[in-house]
Amino acid sequence: MAFASGGWWGSRRHGLMALLAGGIALAGTQAQAAPPKTVEPGKLTIGINGDMPMTSVKDGKLIGTDGELIAAIAGKLGLEVNVVQMEWSALIQATKQGKVDLMLGSMGWTKERSEVMLLSDPIYYFGTFLLQKNTSTYSTFADMKGHSVGTVTGFTLVPELKSVPGIGEVKLYDTSDGVMRDVLAGRLDMAVLDPGLVQYAISQHPEWDIHQVALKPEPDKFPIMSTKYYSIMGMYKELGELETAINAEIQKAWASCENVASMSRYGLGDPDWFTPPSPDYRVGVDRPAGWTSPSAPESCFKKS
């Protein structure tokens, strides 16, 4: 005998169905809210080298162009931020070995890195510049002939820099500070550092009388130093769920201008930081056919 849809049973049935629907919806919300898997559950262990304006810690908080963005993303994913600071070359090893979940700080994408760690979608872009005193205007690979050039151990460009014909000397340092000091002291003729770091240093210390000049590309001979880099985050290879979650938040950051705002707070709001390379050289390596680099909407640069 079929029960009628009205009356006592009908009201109880509708109530039960509503509870079941609510339970299902609640379960779905809880599933979505669960933080992605990390090395230490509930925490996002972030490796930085402390170079400003990209990353540093102030009053117990992660700051900087890259630091503030990943801290905001961690919060949205329900993860507590745990910061570990070390030299760049050590950061790479720590990420490869799963001692940290993620590393960042003007980190350039390379095919080699894509083979040993997961690399996020880009948060901005940058090229190669030559840091030098205002008394010189070095801008080409030929200008390196007979001159000393400094950079940081573990930087992507090191092998290629050493291959430049006639280069006087390539000096490698553990930190960007060491490179900067030797340029100022005249012990280096020029240096290749993160352009954001140099631009920030110049704005803070105009009395240093230094500048950086864009390196004229020679892609046939020096493809790495001639490219425009994707600035990305590197993650432990086993954390695919974390990579997916972070990439989703990065896409939202581009759409809402959050990454532009983070960079602009440190004087790096020029549209070129947010204009991708062409073509997208990640396609066919760690991104599928049809993937395109994100770019900032024009509205991000309109002054109110």
PDB file of N, CA and C in Angstrom, residues 1-6 9-10 13:
ATOM      1  N   MET A   1       0.848  -1.190   0.000  1.00  0.00           N
ATOM      2  CA  MET A   1       0.000   0.000   0.000  1.00  0.00           C
ATOM      3  C   MET A   1       0.884   1.240   0.000  1.00  0.00           C
ATOM      4  N   ALA A   2       0.672   2.104  -0.912  1.00  0.00           N
ATOM      5  CA  ALA A   2       1.487   3.317  -0.994  1.00  0.00           C
ATOM      6  C   ALA A   2       1.008   4.334   0.012  1.00  0.00           C
ATOM      7  N   PHE A   3       1.983   5.036   0.638  1.00  0.00           N
ATOM      8  CA  PHE A   3       1.628   6.091   1.569  1.00  0.00           C
ATOM      9  C   PHE A   3       1.261   7.350   0.804  1.00  0.00           C
ATOM     10  N   ALA A   4       0.315   8.070   1.317  1.00  0.00           N
ATOM     11  CA  ALA A   4      -0.058   9.344   0.706  1.00  0.00           C
ATOM     12  C   ALA A   4       1.037  10.369   0.959  1.00  0.00           C
ATOM     13  N   SER A   5       1.128  11.330   0.067  1.00  0.00           N
ATOM     14  CA  SER A   5       2.192  12.315   0.182  1.00  0.00           C
ATOM     15  C   SER A   5       1.899  13.383   1.220  1.00  0.00           C
ATOM     16  N   GLY A   6       0.622  13.516   1.640  1.00  0.00           N
ATOM     17  CA  GLY A   6       0.300  14.555   2.598  1.00  0.00           C
ATOM     18  C   GLY A   6       0.266  14.004   4.005  1.00  0.00           C
ATOM     19  N   TRP A   9       2.935  11.610   7.668  1.00  0.00           N
ATOM     20  CA  TRP A   9       4.107  11.007   7.012  1.00  0.00           C
ATOM     21  C   TRP A   9       4.705  11.939   5.976  1.00  0.00           C
ATOM     22  N   GLY A  10       3.836  12.649   5.275  1.00  0.00           N
ATOM     23  CA  GLY A  10       4.351  13.569   4.267  1.00  0.00           C
ATOM     24  C   GLY A  10       5.226  14.645   4.881  1.00  0.00           C
ATOM     25  N   ARG A  13       8.390  13.010   6.106  1.00  0.00           N
ATOM     26  CA  ARG A  13       9.253  12.639   4.986  1.00  0.00           C
ATOM     27  C   ARG A  13       9.974  13.852   4.427  1.00  0.00           C
TER      28      ARG A  13
END
